[in-house]
mmCIF file of C-alpha atoms in Angstrom:
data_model
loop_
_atom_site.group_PDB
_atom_site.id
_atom_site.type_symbol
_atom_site.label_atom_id
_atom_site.label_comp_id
_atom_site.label_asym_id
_atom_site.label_seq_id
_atom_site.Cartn_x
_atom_site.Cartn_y
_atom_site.Cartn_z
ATOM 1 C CA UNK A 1 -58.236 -78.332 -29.666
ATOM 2 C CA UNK A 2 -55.412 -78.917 -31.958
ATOM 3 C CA UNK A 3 -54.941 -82.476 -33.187
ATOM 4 C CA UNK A 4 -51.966 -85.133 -31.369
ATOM 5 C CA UNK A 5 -48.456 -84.267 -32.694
ATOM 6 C CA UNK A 6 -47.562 -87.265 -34.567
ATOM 7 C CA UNK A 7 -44.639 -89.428 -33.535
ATOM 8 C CA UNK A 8 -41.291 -88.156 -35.137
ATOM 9 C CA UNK A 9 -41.139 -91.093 -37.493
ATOM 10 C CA UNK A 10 -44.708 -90.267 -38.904
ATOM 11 C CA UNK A 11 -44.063 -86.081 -38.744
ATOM 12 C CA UNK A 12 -44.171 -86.058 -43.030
ATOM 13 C CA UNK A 13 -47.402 -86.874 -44.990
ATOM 14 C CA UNK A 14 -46.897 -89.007 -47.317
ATOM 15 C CA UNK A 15 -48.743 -88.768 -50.394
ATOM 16 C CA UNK A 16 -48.219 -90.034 -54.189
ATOM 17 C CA UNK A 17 -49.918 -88.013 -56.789
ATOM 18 C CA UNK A 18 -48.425 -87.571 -60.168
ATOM 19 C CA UNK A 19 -46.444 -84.542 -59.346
ATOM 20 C CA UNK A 20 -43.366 -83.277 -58.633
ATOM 21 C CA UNK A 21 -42.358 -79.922 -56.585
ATOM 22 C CA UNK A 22 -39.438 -78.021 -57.362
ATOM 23 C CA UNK A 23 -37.456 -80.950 -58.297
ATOM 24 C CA UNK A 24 -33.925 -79.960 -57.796
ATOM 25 C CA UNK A 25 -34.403 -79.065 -54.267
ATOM 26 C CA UNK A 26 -34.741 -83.223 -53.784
ATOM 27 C CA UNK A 27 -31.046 -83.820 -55.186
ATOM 28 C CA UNK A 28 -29.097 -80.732 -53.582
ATOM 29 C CA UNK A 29 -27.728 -81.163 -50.266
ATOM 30 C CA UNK A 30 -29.191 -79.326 -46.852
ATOM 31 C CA UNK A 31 -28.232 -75.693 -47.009
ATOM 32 C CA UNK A 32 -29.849 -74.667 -43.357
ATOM 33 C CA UNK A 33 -29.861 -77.341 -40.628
ATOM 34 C CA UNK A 34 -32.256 -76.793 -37.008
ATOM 35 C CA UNK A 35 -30.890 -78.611 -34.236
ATOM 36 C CA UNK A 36 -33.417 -79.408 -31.447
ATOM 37 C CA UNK A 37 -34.244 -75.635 -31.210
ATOM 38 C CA UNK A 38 -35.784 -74.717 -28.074
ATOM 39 C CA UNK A 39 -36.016 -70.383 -27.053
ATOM 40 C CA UNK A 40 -37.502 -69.040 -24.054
ATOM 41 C CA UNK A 41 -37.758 -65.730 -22.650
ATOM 42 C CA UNK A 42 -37.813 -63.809 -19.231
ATOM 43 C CA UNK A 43 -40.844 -61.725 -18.896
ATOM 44 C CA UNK A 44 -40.805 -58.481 -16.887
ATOM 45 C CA UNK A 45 -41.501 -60.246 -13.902
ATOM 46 C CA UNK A 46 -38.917 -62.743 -14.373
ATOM 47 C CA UNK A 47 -40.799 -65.686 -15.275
ATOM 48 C CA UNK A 48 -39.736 -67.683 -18.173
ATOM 49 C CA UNK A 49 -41.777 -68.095 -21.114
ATOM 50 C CA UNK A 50 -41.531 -70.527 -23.365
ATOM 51 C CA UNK A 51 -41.605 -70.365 -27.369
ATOM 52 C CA UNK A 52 -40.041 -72.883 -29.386
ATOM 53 C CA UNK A 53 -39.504 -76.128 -28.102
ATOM 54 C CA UNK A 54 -36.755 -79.101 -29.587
ATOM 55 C CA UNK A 55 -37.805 -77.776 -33.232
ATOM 56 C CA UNK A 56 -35.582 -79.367 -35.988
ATOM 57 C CA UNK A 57 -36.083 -79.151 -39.706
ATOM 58 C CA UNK A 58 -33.530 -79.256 -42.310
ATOM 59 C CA UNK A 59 -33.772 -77.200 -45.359
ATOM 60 C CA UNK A 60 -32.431 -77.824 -48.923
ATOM 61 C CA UNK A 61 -30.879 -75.223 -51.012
ATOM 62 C CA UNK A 62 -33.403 -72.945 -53.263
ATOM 63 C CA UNK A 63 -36.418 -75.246 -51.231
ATOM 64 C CA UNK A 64 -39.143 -72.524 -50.745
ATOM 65 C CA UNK A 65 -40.579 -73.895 -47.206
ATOM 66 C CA UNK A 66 -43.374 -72.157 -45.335
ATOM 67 C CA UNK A 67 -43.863 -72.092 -41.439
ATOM 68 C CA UNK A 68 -47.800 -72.124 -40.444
ATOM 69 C CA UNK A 69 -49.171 -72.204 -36.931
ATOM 70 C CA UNK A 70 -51.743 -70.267 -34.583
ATOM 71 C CA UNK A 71 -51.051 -67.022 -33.265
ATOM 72 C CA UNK A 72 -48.139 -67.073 -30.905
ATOM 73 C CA UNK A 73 -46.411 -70.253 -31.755
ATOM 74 C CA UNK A 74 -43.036 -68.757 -31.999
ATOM 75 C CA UNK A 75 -43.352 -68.875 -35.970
ATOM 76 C CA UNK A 76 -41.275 -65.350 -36.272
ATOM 77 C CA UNK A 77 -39.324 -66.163 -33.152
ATOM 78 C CA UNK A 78 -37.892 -69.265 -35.530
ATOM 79 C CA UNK A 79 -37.439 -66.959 -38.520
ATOM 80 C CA UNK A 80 -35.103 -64.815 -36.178
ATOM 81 C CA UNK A 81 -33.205 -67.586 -35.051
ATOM 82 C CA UNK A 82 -32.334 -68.899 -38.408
ATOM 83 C CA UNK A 83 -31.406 -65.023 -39.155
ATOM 84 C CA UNK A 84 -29.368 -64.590 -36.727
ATOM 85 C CA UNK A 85 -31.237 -62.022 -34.992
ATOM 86 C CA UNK A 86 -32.092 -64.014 -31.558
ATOM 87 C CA UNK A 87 -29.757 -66.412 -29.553
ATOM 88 C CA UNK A 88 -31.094 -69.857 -29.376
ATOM 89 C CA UNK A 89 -31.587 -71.368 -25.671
ATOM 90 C CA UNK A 90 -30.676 -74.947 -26.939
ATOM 91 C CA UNK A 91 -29.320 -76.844 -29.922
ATOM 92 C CA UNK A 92 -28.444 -74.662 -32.809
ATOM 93 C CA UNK A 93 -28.908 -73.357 -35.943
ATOM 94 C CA UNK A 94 -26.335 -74.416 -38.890
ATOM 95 C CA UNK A 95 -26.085 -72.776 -42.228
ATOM 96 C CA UNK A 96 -23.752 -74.374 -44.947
ATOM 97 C CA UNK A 97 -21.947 -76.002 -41.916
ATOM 98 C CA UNK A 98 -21.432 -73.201 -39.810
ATOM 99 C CA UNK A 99 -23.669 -72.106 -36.608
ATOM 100 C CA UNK A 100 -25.389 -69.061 -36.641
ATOM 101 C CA UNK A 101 -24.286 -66.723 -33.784
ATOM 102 C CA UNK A 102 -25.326 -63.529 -35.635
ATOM 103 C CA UNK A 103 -26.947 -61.863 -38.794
ATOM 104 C CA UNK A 104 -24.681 -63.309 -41.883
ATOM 105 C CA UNK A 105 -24.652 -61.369 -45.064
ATOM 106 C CA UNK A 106 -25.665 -63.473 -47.476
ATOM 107 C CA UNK A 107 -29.424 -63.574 -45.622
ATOM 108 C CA UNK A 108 -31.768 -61.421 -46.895
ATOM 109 C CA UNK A 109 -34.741 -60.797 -44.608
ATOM 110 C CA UNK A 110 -38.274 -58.793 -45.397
ATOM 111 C CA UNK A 111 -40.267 -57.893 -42.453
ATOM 112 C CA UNK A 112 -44.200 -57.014 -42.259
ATOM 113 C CA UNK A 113 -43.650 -53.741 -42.921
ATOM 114 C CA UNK A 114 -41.008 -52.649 -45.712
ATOM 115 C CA UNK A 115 -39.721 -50.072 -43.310
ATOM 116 C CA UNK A 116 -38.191 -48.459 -45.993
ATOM 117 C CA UNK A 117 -36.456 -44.950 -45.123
ATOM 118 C CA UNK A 118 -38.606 -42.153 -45.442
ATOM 119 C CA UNK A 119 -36.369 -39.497 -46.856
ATOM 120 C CA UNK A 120 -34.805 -41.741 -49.618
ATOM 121 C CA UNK A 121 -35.402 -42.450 -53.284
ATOM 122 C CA UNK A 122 -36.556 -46.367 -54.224
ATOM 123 C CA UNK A 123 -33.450 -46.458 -55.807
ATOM 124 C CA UNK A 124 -31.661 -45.474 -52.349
ATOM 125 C CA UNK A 125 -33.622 -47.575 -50.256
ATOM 126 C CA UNK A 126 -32.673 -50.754 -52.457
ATOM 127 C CA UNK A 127 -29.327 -49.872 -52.522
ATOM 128 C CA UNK A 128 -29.151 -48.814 -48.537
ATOM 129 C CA UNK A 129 -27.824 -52.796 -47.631
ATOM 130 C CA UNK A 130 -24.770 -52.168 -49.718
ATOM 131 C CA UNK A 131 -23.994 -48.995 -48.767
ATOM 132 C CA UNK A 132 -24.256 -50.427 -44.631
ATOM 133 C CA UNK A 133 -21.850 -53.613 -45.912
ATOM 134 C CA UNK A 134 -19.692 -51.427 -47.531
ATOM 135 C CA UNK A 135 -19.912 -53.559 -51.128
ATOM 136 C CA UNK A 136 -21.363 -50.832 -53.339
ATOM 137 C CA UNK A 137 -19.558 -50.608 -56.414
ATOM 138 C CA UNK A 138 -19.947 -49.078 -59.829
ATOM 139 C CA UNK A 139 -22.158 -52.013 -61.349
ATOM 140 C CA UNK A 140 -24.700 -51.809 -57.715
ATOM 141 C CA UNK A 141 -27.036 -49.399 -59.388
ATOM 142 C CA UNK A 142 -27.503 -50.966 -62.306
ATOM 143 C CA UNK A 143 -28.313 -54.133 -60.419
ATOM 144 C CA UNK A 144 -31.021 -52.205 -58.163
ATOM 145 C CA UNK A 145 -32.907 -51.122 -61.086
ATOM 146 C CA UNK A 146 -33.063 -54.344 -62.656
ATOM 147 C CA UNK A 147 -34.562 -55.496 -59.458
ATOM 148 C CA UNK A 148 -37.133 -52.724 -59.027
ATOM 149 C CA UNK A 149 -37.794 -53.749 -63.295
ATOM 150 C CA UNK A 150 -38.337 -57.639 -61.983
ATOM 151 C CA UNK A 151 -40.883 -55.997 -59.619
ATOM 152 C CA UNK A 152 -42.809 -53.807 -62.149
ATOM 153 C CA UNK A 153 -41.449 -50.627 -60.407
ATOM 154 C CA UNK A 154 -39.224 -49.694 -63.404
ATOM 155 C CA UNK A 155 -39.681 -45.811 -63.622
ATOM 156 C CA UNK A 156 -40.483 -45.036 -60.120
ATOM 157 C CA UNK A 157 -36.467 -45.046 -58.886
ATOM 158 C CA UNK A 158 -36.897 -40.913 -58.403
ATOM 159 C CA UNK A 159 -39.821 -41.790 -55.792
ATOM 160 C CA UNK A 160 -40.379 -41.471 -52.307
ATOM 161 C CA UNK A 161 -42.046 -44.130 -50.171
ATOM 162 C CA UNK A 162 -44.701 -41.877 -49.245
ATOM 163 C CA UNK A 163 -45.372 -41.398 -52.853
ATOM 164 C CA UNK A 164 -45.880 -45.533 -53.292
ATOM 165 C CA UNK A 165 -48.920 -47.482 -52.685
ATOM 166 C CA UNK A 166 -48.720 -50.390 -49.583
ATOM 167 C CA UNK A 167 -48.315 -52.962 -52.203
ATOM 168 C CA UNK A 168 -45.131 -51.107 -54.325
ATOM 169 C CA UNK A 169 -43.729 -50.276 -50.630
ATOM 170 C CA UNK A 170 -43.359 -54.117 -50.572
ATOM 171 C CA UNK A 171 -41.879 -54.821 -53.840
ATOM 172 C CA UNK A 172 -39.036 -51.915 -52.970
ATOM 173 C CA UNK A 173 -38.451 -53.714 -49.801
ATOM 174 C CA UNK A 174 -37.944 -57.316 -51.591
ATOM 175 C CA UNK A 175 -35.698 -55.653 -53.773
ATOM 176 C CA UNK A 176 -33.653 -54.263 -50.935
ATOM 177 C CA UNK A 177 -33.175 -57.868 -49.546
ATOM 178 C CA UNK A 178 -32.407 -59.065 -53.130
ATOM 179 C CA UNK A 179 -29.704 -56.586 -53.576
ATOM 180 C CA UNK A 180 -26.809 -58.218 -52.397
ATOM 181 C CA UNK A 181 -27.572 -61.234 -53.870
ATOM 182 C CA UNK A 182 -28.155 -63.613 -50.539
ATOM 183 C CA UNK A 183 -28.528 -67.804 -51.102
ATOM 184 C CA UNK A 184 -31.085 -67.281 -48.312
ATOM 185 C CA UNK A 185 -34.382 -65.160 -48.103
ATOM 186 C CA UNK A 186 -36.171 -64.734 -44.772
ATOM 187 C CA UNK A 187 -39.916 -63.357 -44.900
ATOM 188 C CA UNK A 188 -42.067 -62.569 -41.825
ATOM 189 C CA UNK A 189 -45.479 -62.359 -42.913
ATOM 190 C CA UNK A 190 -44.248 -59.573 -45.821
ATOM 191 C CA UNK A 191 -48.434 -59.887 -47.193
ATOM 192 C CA UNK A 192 -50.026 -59.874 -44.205
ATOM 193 C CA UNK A 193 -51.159 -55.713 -44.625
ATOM 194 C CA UNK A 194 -52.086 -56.076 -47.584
ATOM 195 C CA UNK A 195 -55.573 -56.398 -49.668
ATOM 196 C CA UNK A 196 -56.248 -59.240 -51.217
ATOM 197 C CA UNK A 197 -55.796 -58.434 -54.759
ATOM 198 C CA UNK A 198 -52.306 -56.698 -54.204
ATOM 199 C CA UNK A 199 -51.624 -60.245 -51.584
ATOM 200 C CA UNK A 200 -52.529 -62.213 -54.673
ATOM 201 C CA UNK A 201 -50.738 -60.516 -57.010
ATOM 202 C CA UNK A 202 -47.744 -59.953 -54.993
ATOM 203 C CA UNK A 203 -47.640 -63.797 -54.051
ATOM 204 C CA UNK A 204 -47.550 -64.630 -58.027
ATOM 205 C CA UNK A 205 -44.366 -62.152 -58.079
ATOM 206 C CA UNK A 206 -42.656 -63.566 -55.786
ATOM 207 C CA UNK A 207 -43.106 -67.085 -56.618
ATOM 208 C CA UNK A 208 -41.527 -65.566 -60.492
ATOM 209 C CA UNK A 209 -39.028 -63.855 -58.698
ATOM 210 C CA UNK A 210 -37.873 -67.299 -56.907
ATOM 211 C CA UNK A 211 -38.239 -68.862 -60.142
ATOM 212 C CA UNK A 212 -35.835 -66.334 -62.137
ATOM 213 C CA UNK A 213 -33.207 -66.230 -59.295
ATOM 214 C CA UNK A 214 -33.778 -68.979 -57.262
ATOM 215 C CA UNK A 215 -32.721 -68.966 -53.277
ATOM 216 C CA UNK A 216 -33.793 -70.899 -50.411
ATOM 217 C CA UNK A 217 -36.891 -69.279 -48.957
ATOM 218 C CA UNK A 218 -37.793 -69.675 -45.327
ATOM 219 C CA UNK A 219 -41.532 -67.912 -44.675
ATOM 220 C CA UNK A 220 -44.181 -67.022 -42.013
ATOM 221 C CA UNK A 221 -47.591 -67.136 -43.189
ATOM 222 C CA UNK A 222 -50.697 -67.535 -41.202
ATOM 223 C CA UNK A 223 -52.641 -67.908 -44.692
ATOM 224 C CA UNK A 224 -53.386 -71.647 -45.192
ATOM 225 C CA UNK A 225 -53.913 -71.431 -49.058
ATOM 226 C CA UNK A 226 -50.808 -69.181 -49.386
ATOM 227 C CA UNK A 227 -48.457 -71.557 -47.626
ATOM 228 C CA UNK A 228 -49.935 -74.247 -50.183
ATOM 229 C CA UNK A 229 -49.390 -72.189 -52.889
ATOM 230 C CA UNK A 230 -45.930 -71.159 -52.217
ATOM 231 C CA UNK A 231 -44.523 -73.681 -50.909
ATOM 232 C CA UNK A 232 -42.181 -76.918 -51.538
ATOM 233 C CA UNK A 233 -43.320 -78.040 -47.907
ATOM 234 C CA UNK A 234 -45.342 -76.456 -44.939
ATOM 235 C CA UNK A 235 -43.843 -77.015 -41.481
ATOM 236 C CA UNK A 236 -46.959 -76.925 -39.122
ATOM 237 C CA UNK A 237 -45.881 -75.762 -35.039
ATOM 238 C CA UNK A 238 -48.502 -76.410 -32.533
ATOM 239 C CA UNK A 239 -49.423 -74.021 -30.108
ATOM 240 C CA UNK A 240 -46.865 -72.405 -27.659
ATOM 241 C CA UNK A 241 -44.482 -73.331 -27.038
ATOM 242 C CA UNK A 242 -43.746 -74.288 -30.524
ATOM 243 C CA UNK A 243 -42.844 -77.920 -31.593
ATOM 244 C CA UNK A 244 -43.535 -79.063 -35.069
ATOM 245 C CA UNK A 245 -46.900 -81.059 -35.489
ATOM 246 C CA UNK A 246 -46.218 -82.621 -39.164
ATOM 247 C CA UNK A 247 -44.283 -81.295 -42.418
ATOM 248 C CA UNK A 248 -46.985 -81.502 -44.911
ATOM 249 C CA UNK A 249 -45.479 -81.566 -48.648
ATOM 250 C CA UNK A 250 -46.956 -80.080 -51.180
ATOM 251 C CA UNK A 251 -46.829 -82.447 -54.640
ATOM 252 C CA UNK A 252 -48.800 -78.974 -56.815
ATOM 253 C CA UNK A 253 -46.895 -78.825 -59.820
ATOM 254 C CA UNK A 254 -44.694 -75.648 -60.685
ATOM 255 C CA UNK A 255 -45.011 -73.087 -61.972
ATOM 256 C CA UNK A 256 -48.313 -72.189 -60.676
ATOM 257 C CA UNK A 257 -51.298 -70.204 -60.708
ATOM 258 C CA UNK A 258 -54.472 -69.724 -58.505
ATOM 259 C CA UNK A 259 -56.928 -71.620 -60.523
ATOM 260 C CA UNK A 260 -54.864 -74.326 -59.017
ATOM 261 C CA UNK A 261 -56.417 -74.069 -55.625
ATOM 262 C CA UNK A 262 -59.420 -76.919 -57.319
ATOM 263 C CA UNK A 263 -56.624 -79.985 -57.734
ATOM 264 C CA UNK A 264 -57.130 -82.638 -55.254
ATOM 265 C CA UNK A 265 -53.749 -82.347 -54.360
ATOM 266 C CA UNK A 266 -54.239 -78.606 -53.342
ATOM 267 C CA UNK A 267 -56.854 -79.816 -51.756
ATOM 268 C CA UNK A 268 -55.618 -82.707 -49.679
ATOM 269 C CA UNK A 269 -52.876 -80.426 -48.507
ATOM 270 C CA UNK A 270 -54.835 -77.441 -47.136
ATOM 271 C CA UNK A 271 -57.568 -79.654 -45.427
ATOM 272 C CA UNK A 272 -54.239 -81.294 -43.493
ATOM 273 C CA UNK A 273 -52.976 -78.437 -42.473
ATOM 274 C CA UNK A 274 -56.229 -77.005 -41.284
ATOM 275 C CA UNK A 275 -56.731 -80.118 -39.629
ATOM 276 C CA UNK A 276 -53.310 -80.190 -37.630
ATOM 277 C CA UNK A 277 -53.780 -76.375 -36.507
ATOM 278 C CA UNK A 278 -58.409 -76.645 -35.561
ATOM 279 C CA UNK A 279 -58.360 -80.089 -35.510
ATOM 280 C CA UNK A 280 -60.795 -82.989 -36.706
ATOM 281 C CA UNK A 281 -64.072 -81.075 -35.474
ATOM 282 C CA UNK A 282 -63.559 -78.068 -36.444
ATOM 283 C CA UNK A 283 -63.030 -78.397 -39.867
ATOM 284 C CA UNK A 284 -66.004 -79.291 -40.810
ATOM 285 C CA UNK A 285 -69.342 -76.325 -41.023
ATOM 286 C CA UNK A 286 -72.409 -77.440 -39.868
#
């Protein structure tokens, strides 16, 4: 059973190693602001279901956050919310003082698959957001390959996707949500088919990626250790319907690496979360 939500005045672990996270993201102002988010469906036989419930979390521009939470919690629901994909059912969504009604522009957003089109070059598919927003100009190509260079795909522009491995499927499809540029990057679960070297590799990318050209980062893990290693702070949700349980900072100093997984401050922060999603007893092997 999962442990007690905290009270709201307790929701952030407080902790005071010697660190600090990505420290401008604690002097810039909040760039996306959830209002008492609630979302419920109607199932096939009408009944209503459910999946977020009075969720609010504000988010500080280029702050790379994480969302973590069992199976079902409504963890990509919240993603599509904040993308304007889904209506909420209460409160709202705010981004840089407007309310989100529908998909904005200047969000990028990478799915679990890269769903990139099949009978396109890499070089297409990156530029395919530009071409649908009708901002392509003569500079946009130049722009895409310097992406797909960021990624380590520089010479494979000519390429089809069924020519690219799971792993450089992903990297195109990072650079298509790059390519315009957005202050805000959505990812749902982008790893989660992957092995683990490419997953570990991969996450090191994109952590230099955010680093190079930084943006505000909202993303859906279930991986404990990934969320810790990504992330300025982990919002935990309980089970369904989805409320937060506790925003768990993470104080591991940037830029990191995985041989950072040993600090006690990695550490403390993992065991937390892991403790907020099993609970107390089941943390612990015996």
């Amino acid at each position: 059973m999962a442990s007690r939500p905290l009270p709201r005045g307790e929701r952030e672990t407080r902790t005071s190693p010697p660190y600090r996270t990505h420290a401008h993201c604690h002097e810039t102002p909040e760039v996306i602001e959830i209002e008492n988010v609630s979302k419920h469906f109607v199932s096939r036989d009408r009944d209503r279901v459910a999946a977020l419930t009075n969720v609010s979390i504000s988010i500080r521009r280029n702050e790379f956050v994480c969302l973590v939470g069992p199976s079902g919690c409504g963890k990509s629901t919240l993603l599509r919310l904040v993308g304007g994909l889904l209506p909420v059912s209460q409160g709202r969504v705010v981004i840089d003082g407007q309310p989100v009604s529908e998909p904005r522009a200047e969000t990028g957003i990478v799915f679990q698959s890269p769903t990139l089109l099949p009978w396109a070059s890499v070089l297409d598919n990156v530029l395919f957001p530009l071409k649908m927003m009708k901002r392509i100009t003569r500079d946009s190509p130049d722009r895409a390959r310097n992406l797909l260079k960021l990624v380590g795909l520089e010479g494979f522009e000519g390429k089809y996707p069924r020519e690219l491995s799971g792993g450089m499927q992903m990297r195109a499809g990072i650079c298509r949500a790059l390519v315009h540029d957005p202050d805000i990057l959505l990812m749902d679960e982008p790893f989660s088919s992957l092995d683990a070297l490419t997953r570990e590799e991969l996450t090191l990318e994109l952590m230099r990626i955010w680093r190079e050209q930084p943006k505000t980062v909202l993303f859906v893990t279930h991986s404990i250790p990934e969320s810790v290693m990504l992330a300025d702070r982990v919002v935990v949700l309980s089970p369904r319907p989805g409320r937060i349980a506790e925003i768990v900072p993470v104080q591991v100093p940037r830029p990191r690496q995985f041989g950072m997984e040993a600090l006690d401050e990695f550490q403390r922060a993992t065991s937390r979360i892991r403790q907020l999603i099993f609970g107390v007893e089941r943390t612990t092997v015996h």
